[in-house]
Amino acid sequence: MQINIPSFTWSPYGLAVITAVVVGFVVALIYMRKFGVAKQTMIYTSLLTLVCTLVTSVLVVIRITPDGLEMGFSGLGAAVGLVAGIFISGLVIKDKPDYVMASFVASAPLMYGLAKFGCLFAGCCHGKEYTGPMAIVYHGANAGSYFPTQLIDMAFFIIVFVISSILIFKLKNKLKAIYITFAMLIPVRYALEYLKYYHEGHIIESGQLKVLLAGVIAVGLIFIWQKVLKIKYR
Amino acid sequence: MDNNNNINNFQQPAEPQTQPVQQPVYQQAPQPTYQQAPQPVYQQYPQYQQVPGQYAAPVYPVDPVLGTPIPTEEERIKKENNKKGNILCFISLGLMLLPYISTGILGGIVENVGSIADSYESTSIVSTILSTLVGGSYIGSWVCMIIARVKYKNTFSKVLMWIYIGLLIASVIAFVILIAMCAYISRECQGM
């Protein structure tokens, strides 16, 4: 069985990414509400985090090339922006910062997983050439039959979302849940790079270096945030 | 004829002379003199004025020089907070407008660098630095507005917040439409 992706006149990429971000933020808001976070904290943290997520996501990708302006959204940029946004919000509104961070970190894999719908329709981040079952066949710019990397990405990130959601509600130590979520996210994202069309089979390549760099920045920011806000669990 | 003469010759009886009645003369009674009772001295409590159609409104102490009511401690703090909030809002507005104001200058720099160096790398580096500055100032403007909103709760910050939300929604829609039109994204998203 093959999955045929038609050639779109209007790329649904942007709409799919924005919808994924909105869904992720709604889930984070639901989690914060369940944790009893104040309404003011929820509104202002979400606003600032949304701005930071979108701006960093776009800034990482946008560049001038010999062919013109290149733009889009970067998942790794979004992850760093999300953590930075919550960090800044935590400094301004010191209300249950660990619960707020846990809610957003848990919903981040869902955002990433759903945003892959955009990649699936646009044809970017596709897999290596493949003609077996579940192969994705494009008829537009990237015409060809490829391994369903985007679907696998989606499935893995939604599994990570489910596990992290259980963790943040089950564990009393929210910091532990946050670090465990990152400990799952970074290796999964690193491993999935092997399936991409641009990966040439080396142990580490530029795409994977970017994943490690973004992971280190995000975890580093969380560590600083924890120290600055003096969040401790006994 | 005789009868007529008789009538004419009739003498009227003389009127009896009466003595004029004397009006009673009253002597003005002396005015009673009252001794002024000493006024009671009450302790000064805040007075209330009855405003028609309203409940009593407190009368605040008035500044003897300016003639204006002296603000209470609460009002003074509110005024001070409002002032601080307004300063933050102006900084926020400045940061938000900075990219728009400097667009021409930045565009000129990018073009010049492109023509002088004539290399993709140098143009790319300059554009990356500039876009980072623009993004940084945009995030900075939001941070300032939210600090004003959370800490000082002034009206200006509320107005700014709604303007920024409107601008954010408009720019997201514009960006989505732009991507949909260009379909450039399918070119490359390595490591994203």
Coordinates of C-alpha atoms in Angstrom, one line a residue:
Chain A
M1 CA 0.0 0.0 0.0
Q2 CA 1.3 3.4 -1.0
I3 CA 0.3 6.9 0.3
N4 CA -0.2 9.4 -2.5
I5 CA 0.4 13.0 -1.7
P6 CA -1.1 15.3 -4.4
S7 CA 0.7 18.3 -5.8
F8 CA -0.8 21.3 -4.0
T9 CA -1.2 24.7 -5.6
W10 CA -1.3 26.3 -2.2
S11 CA 1.1 24.7 0.3
P12 CA -0.7 23.7 3.5
Y13 CA 2.6 23.7 5.4
G14 CA 2.2 27.0 7.3
L15 CA -1.4 26.2 8.2
A16 CA -0.5 22.7 9.5
V17 CA 2.4 24.1 11.6
I18 CA 0.4 26.9 13.1
T19 CA -2.5 24.5 13.9
A20 CA -0.1 22.1 15.6
V21 CA 1.3 25.0 17.7
V22 CA -2.2 26.1 18.7
V23 CA -3.2 22.6 19.7
G24 CA 0.0 22.2 21.7
F25 CA -0.7 25.4 23.6
V26 CA -4.3 24.5 24.3
V27 CA -3.0 21.2 25.8
A28 CA -0.5 23.1 27.9
L29 CA -3.3 25.4 29.1
I30 CA -5.4 22.4 30.1
Y31 CA -2.5 20.9 32.0
M32 CA -1.8 24.2 33.8
R33 CA -5.5 24.5 34.7
K34 CA -5.4 21.0 36.2
F35 CA -2.4 22.0 38.3
G36 CA -4.2 25.0 39.6
V37 CA -2.0 27.6 38.0
A38 CA -3.5 31.2 38.2
K39 CA -5.4 32.5 35.2
Q40 CA -3.1 35.5 34.9
T41 CA 0.0 33.3 34.8
M42 CA -1.6 31.0 32.2
I43 CA -2.5 33.9 29.9
Y44 CA 0.7 35.9 30.1
T45 CA 3.1 32.9 30.0
S46 CA 1.3 31.5 27.0
L47 CA 1.4 34.8 25.1
L48 CA 5.1 35.3 25.7
T49 CA 6.0 31.7 25.1
L50 CA 4.0 31.7 21.8
V51 CA 5.8 34.8 20.6
C52 CA 9.3 33.4 21.6
T53 CA 8.4 30.0 20.0
L54 CA 7.3 31.5 16.7
V55 CA 10.0 34.1 16.4
T56 CA 12.9 31.7 17.1
S57 CA 11.3 29.1 14.9
V58 CA 11.2 31.5 12.0
L59 CA 14.6 33.2 12.7
V60 CA 16.5 29.9 12.5
V61 CA 15.2 29.2 9.0
I62 CA 14.9 32.6 7.4
R63 CA 17.9 33.5 5.2
I64 CA 18.8 35.1 2.0
T65 CA 20.0 32.6 -0.6
P66 CA 21.1 33.2 -4.2
D67 CA 17.6 32.0 -5.2
G68 CA 15.8 34.5 -3.0
L69 CA 14.4 34.5 0.5
E70 CA 14.1 31.1 2.2
M71 CA 11.6 30.8 5.1
G72 CA 9.7 28.3 7.1
F73 CA 9.5 27.0 10.7
S74 CA 12.2 25.1 12.6
G75 CA 11.2 22.5 15.2
L76 CA 14.5 22.8 16.9
G77 CA 14.3 26.6 17.0
A78 CA 10.8 26.3 18.3
A79 CA 11.9 24.0 21.2
V80 CA 14.6 26.5 22.2
G81 CA 12.2 29.4 21.9
L82 CA 9.6 27.6 24.0
V83 CA 12.0 27.0 26.9
A84 CA 13.3 30.6 26.6
G85 CA 9.8 32.0 26.7
I86 CA 8.9 30.0 29.8
F87 CA 12.2 31.0 31.4
I88 CA 11.5 34.7 30.9
S89 CA 7.9 34.3 32.0
G90 CA 9.1 32.5 35.2
L91 CA 11.3 35.5 36.0
V92 CA 8.4 37.9 35.6
I93 CA 5.5 35.8 37.1
K94 CA 6.8 33.6 39.9
D95 CA 3.7 31.5 40.2
K96 CA 4.2 27.7 40.1
P97 CA 7.0 27.9 37.5
D98 CA 7.8 24.2 37.7
Y99 CA 4.2 23.3 36.9
V100 CA 4.1 25.8 34.0
M101 CA 7.4 24.4 32.6
A102 CA 6.3 20.8 33.0
S103 CA 3.0 21.5 31.1
F104 CA 4.7 23.1 28.2
V105 CA 7.6 20.6 28.0
A106 CA 5.0 17.7 28.0
S107 CA 3.0 19.3 25.2
A108 CA 6.0 20.2 23.1
P109 CA 6.3 16.6 21.5
L110 CA 2.7 16.9 20.5
M111 CA 3.3 20.2 18.7
Y112 CA 6.3 18.7 16.9
G113 CA 4.5 15.5 16.0
L114 CA 1.4 17.3 14.6
A115 CA 3.6 19.8 12.8
K116 CA 5.0 16.9 10.8
F117 CA 1.7 16.9 8.9
G118 CA 3.0 20.1 7.3
C119 CA 6.2 18.4 6.3
L120 CA 4.3 15.4 5.0
F121 CA 2.1 17.6 2.7
A122 CA 5.0 19.9 1.7
G123 CA 7.3 17.0 1.0
C124 CA 10.2 18.3 3.0
C125 CA 12.2 16.1 5.5
H126 CA 11.2 13.1 3.4
G127 CA 12.9 9.7 3.7
K128 CA 15.2 7.8 1.5
E129 CA 13.9 6.3 -1.7
Y130 CA 11.7 3.4 -1.0
T131 CA 9.0 1.5 -2.9
G132 CA 7.8 -1.0 -0.2
P133 CA 4.5 -0.8 1.9
M134 CA 3.5 2.5 3.3
A135 CA 5.8 4.3 0.8
I136 CA 4.9 8.0 0.3
V137 CA 4.6 9.0 -3.3
Y138 CA 4.9 12.6 -4.2
H139 CA 3.8 14.0 -7.6
G140 CA 4.9 17.6 -7.2
A141 CA 8.3 19.3 -6.7
N142 CA 9.8 16.3 -4.9
A143 CA 8.3 13.7 -7.2
G144 CA 9.2 10.1 -6.2
S145 CA 8.5 7.3 -3.8
Y146 CA 10.0 7.6 -0.3
F147 CA 10.3 5.9 3.1
P148 CA 7.5 7.3 5.4
T149 CA 9.9 9.1 7.7
Q150 CA 7.4 11.9 8.5
L151 CA 4.8 9.4 9.7
I152 CA 7.4 7.6 11.9
D153 CA 8.5 11.0 13.3
M154 CA 4.9 11.7 14.1
A155 CA 4.2 8.4 15.8
F156 CA 7.4 8.6 17.9
F157 CA 6.7 12.1 19.1
I158 CA 3.1 11.3 20.0
I159 CA 4.3 8.4 22.0
V160 CA 6.8 10.6 23.8
F161 CA 4.0 13.1 24.4
V162 CA 1.8 10.4 26.0
I163 CA 4.7 9.2 28.2
S164 CA 5.7 12.7 29.3
S165 CA 2.0 13.6 30.1
I166 CA 1.8 10.5 32.4
L167 CA 5.1 11.5 34.0
I168 CA 4.2 15.1 34.8
F169 CA 1.0 14.0 36.5
K170 CA 2.4 10.9 38.3
L171 CA 5.7 12.3 39.5
K172 CA 5.6 14.7 42.3
N173 CA 9.0 16.0 41.3
K174 CA 8.1 18.0 38.2
L175 CA 11.8 18.8 37.4
K176 CA 12.5 15.1 37.2
A177 CA 9.6 14.7 34.7
I178 CA 11.0 17.6 32.6
Y179 CA 14.5 16.2 32.5
I180 CA 13.2 12.7 31.6
T181 CA 11.1 14.2 28.8
F182 CA 14.2 15.8 27.3
A183 CA 16.2 12.6 27.9
M184 CA 13.6 10.9 25.6
L185 CA 13.2 13.7 23.1
I186 CA 16.9 14.3 22.2
P187 CA 17.8 10.6 21.4
V188 CA 14.6 10.1 19.5
R189 CA 15.1 13.2 17.4
Y190 CA 18.8 12.2 16.9
A191 CA 17.9 8.6 15.8
L192 CA 15.2 9.8 13.4
E193 CA 17.8 11.8 11.5
Y194 CA 19.2 8.5 10.1
L195 CA 15.9 8.0 8.1
K196 CA 16.1 11.4 6.4
Y197 CA 17.0 11.6 2.6
Y198 CA 20.0 13.9 3.3
H199 CA 21.6 11.5 5.8
E200 CA 24.6 9.8 4.2
G201 CA 25.0 7.0 6.8
H202 CA 27.6 8.6 9.0
I203 CA 27.3 8.3 12.8
I204 CA 27.0 12.0 13.2
E205 CA 26.1 14.6 10.6
S206 CA 25.2 18.3 10.5
G207 CA 21.5 17.7 11.1
Q208 CA 22.3 15.6 14.2
L209 CA 24.8 18.2 15.4
K210 CA 22.0 20.8 15.2
V211 CA 19.8 18.4 17.3
L212 CA 22.5 18.1 20.0
L213 CA 23.1 21.8 20.0
A214 CA 19.4 22.6 20.4
G215 CA 19.1 19.9 23.1
V216 CA 22.1 21.3 25.0
I217 CA 20.8 24.9 24.8
A218 CA 17.3 23.8 26.0
V219 CA 18.5 21.7 28.9
G220 CA 21.1 24.3 29.8
L221 CA 18.3 27.0 29.9
I222 CA 16.2 24.8 32.1
F223 CA 19.1 24.2 34.5
I224 CA 19.8 28.0 34.7
W225 CA 16.0 28.6 35.2
Q226 CA 15.9 26.1 38.0
K227 CA 18.9 27.7 39.8
V228 CA 17.7 31.3 39.3
L229 CA 14.2 30.5 40.6
K230 CA 15.6 28.3 43.3
I231 CA 13.3 25.4 42.5
K232 CA 14.2 22.4 44.7
Y233 CA 12.5 19.1 45.5
R234 CA 13.4 17.1 48.6
Chain B
M1 CA -96.8 126.4 49.9
D2 CA -96.9 126.6 53.7
N3 CA -96.0 123.1 53.9
N4 CA -92.8 123.7 51.9
N5 CA -91.8 126.5 54.1
N6 CA -92.2 124.4 57.1
I7 CA -90.0 121.8 55.7
N8 CA -87.3 124.3 54.9
N9 CA -87.5 125.9 58.2
F10 CA -87.0 122.7 60.0
Q11 CA -83.8 122.9 62.1
Q12 CA -81.7 120.0 62.3
P13 CA -80.8 118.9 65.9
A14 CA -77.3 119.7 66.9
E15 CA -74.9 116.7 66.8
P16 CA -73.6 115.5 70.2
Q17 CA -70.0 116.4 70.8
T18 CA -67.9 113.2 71.5
Q19 CA -64.5 113.0 73.1
P20 CA -61.7 111.3 70.8
V21 CA -60.9 107.8 72.1
Q22 CA -57.3 107.5 73.3
Q23 CA -55.1 104.9 71.6
P24 CA -53.4 102.6 74.2
V25 CA -49.7 103.3 74.4
Y26 CA -47.6 100.2 75.1
Q27 CA -44.3 100.4 76.6
Q28 CA -41.7 98.4 74.8
A29 CA -40.7 95.5 77.1
P30 CA -37.0 95.2 77.6
Q31 CA -35.4 92.5 75.3
P32 CA -34.5 89.4 77.3
T33 CA -30.8 89.0 77.3
Y34 CA -29.6 85.4 76.9
Q35 CA -26.2 84.3 77.9
Q36 CA -24.4 82.5 75.1
A37 CA -24.0 78.9 76.1
P38 CA -20.5 77.6 75.5
Q39 CA -20.2 75.7 72.2
P40 CA -19.5 72.0 72.7
V41 CA -16.1 71.0 71.3
Y42 CA -16.2 67.8 69.4
Q43 CA -13.2 65.6 68.4
Q44 CA -12.5 66.0 64.7
Y45 CA -13.7 63.0 62.8
P46 CA -13.7 62.7 59.0
Q47 CA -16.7 64.6 57.7
Y48 CA -19.0 63.3 55.1
Q49 CA -20.9 65.4 52.7
Q50 CA -24.3 64.4 51.4
V51 CA -24.2 64.4 47.6
P52 CA -27.7 64.3 46.1
G53 CA -28.7 60.9 44.9
Q54 CA -25.6 59.4 46.3
Y55 CA -24.2 58.1 49.6
A56 CA -22.1 60.3 51.7
A57 CA -18.7 61.0 50.1
P58 CA -15.7 61.6 52.3
V59 CA -14.2 65.0 52.4
Y60 CA -10.5 64.7 52.0
P61 CA -7.9 67.1 53.3
V62 CA -7.0 69.8 50.9
D63 CA -3.5 71.0 50.0
P64 CA -3.3 74.6 51.4
V65 CA -1.1 75.9 48.6
L66 CA -2.5 74.2 45.5
G67 CA -6.0 73.8 46.7
T68 CA -6.2 70.3 45.4
P69 CA -7.0 67.2 47.5
I70 CA -3.9 65.7 49.1
P71 CA -3.7 62.1 47.7
T72 CA -3.7 59.2 50.1
E73 CA -0.9 56.7 50.4
E74 CA -2.8 54.2 48.2
E75 CA -3.4 56.8 45.5
R76 CA 0.3 57.9 45.5
I77 CA 1.4 54.3 45.1
K78 CA -1.1 53.8 42.2
K79 CA 0.2 57.0 40.5
E80 CA 3.8 55.9 40.9
N81 CA 3.0 52.5 39.5
N82 CA 1.2 54.0 36.6
K83 CA 4.2 56.2 35.9
K84 CA 6.6 53.2 35.9
G85 CA 4.2 51.2 33.8
N86 CA 4.0 53.9 31.2
I87 CA 7.8 54.1 31.0
L88 CA 8.0 50.4 30.3
C89 CA 5.2 50.7 27.8
F90 CA 7.1 53.4 25.9
I91 CA 10.2 51.3 25.9
S92 CA 8.1 48.4 24.6
L93 CA 6.6 50.6 21.9
G94 CA 10.1 51.8 20.9
L95 CA 11.4 48.2 20.6
M96 CA 8.3 47.2 18.6
L97 CA 8.7 50.1 16.2
L98 CA 12.5 49.9 15.9
P99 CA 12.5 47.2 13.1
Y100 CA 9.9 49.2 11.1
I101 CA 11.8 52.4 11.5
S102 CA 15.2 50.9 10.6
T103 CA 13.9 48.7 7.8
G104 CA 15.2 51.2 5.2
I105 CA 18.6 51.5 6.8
L106 CA 19.0 47.7 7.3
G107 CA 17.8 47.0 3.8
G108 CA 20.4 49.5 2.4
I109 CA 23.1 47.8 4.4
V110 CA 22.2 44.3 3.2
E111 CA 22.1 45.6 -0.4
N112 CA 25.4 47.4 -0.1
V113 CA 27.1 44.4 1.5
G114 CA 25.7 42.2 -1.3
S115 CA 27.0 44.5 -4.0
I116 CA 30.4 45.1 -2.4
A117 CA 31.3 41.7 -1.3
D118 CA 29.3 40.1 -4.0
S119 CA 29.2 36.9 -2.1
Y120 CA 26.3 34.9 -0.8
E121 CA 28.0 34.1 2.6
S122 CA 28.6 37.7 3.6
T123 CA 25.1 38.8 2.7
S124 CA 23.8 35.8 4.6
I125 CA 25.8 36.6 7.7
V126 CA 24.7 40.2 7.7
S127 CA 21.0 39.3 7.2
T128 CA 21.3 36.7 10.0
I129 CA 22.6 39.3 12.4
L130 CA 20.0 41.8 11.4
S131 CA 17.1 39.3 11.6
T132 CA 18.4 38.3 15.1
L133 CA 18.3 41.9 16.2
V134 CA 14.9 42.4 14.8
G135 CA 13.6 39.2 16.5
G136 CA 15.3 40.2 19.7
S137 CA 13.7 43.7 19.7
Y138 CA 10.3 42.1 19.0
I139 CA 10.6 39.7 21.9
G140 CA 11.9 42.5 24.1
S141 CA 8.9 44.6 23.3
W142 CA 6.6 41.8 24.4
V143 CA 8.6 41.2 27.6
C144 CA 8.4 44.9 28.6
M145 CA 4.7 45.0 27.9
I146 CA 4.0 41.9 30.0
I147 CA 6.2 43.2 32.9
A148 CA 4.1 46.4 32.8
R149 CA 0.9 44.4 32.6
V150 CA 1.7 42.0 35.5
K151 CA 3.5 44.4 37.9
Y152 CA 1.8 47.8 37.3
K153 CA -1.5 46.9 35.6
N154 CA -1.8 50.3 33.9
T155 CA -4.2 51.1 31.1
F156 CA -1.5 51.8 28.5
S157 CA -0.1 48.3 28.9
K158 CA -3.6 46.8 28.4
V159 CA -4.1 48.8 25.2
L160 CA -0.6 47.8 24.0
M161 CA -1.3 44.1 24.8
W162 CA -4.4 44.1 22.5
I163 CA -2.6 45.9 19.8
Y164 CA 0.3 43.4 19.9
I165 CA -2.1 40.5 19.9
G166 CA -3.8 41.9 16.9
L167 CA -0.5 42.4 15.1
L168 CA 0.7 38.9 16.0
I169 CA -2.5 37.3 14.6
A170 CA -2.2 39.5 11.5
S171 CA 1.5 38.6 10.9
V172 CA 0.9 34.9 11.5
I173 CA -1.9 34.9 8.9
A174 CA 0.3 36.9 6.5
F175 CA 3.2 34.4 7.0
V176 CA 1.0 31.4 6.5
I177 CA -0.4 32.9 3.3
L178 CA 3.1 33.8 2.1
I179 CA 4.3 30.3 2.6
A180 CA 1.3 28.9 0.9
M181 CA 1.9 31.1 -2.1
C182 CA 5.6 30.5 -2.4
A183 CA 5.7 26.8 -1.6
Y184 CA 9.4 27.5 -1.2
I185 CA 9.6 25.5 2.0
S186 CA 9.7 22.2 0.1
R187 CA 13.2 23.0 -1.0
E188 CA 15.1 22.2 2.1
C189 CA 14.4 21.6 5.8
Q190 CA 17.5 19.7 6.7
G191 CA 17.9 19.3 10.5
M192 CA 14.8 21.3 11.3

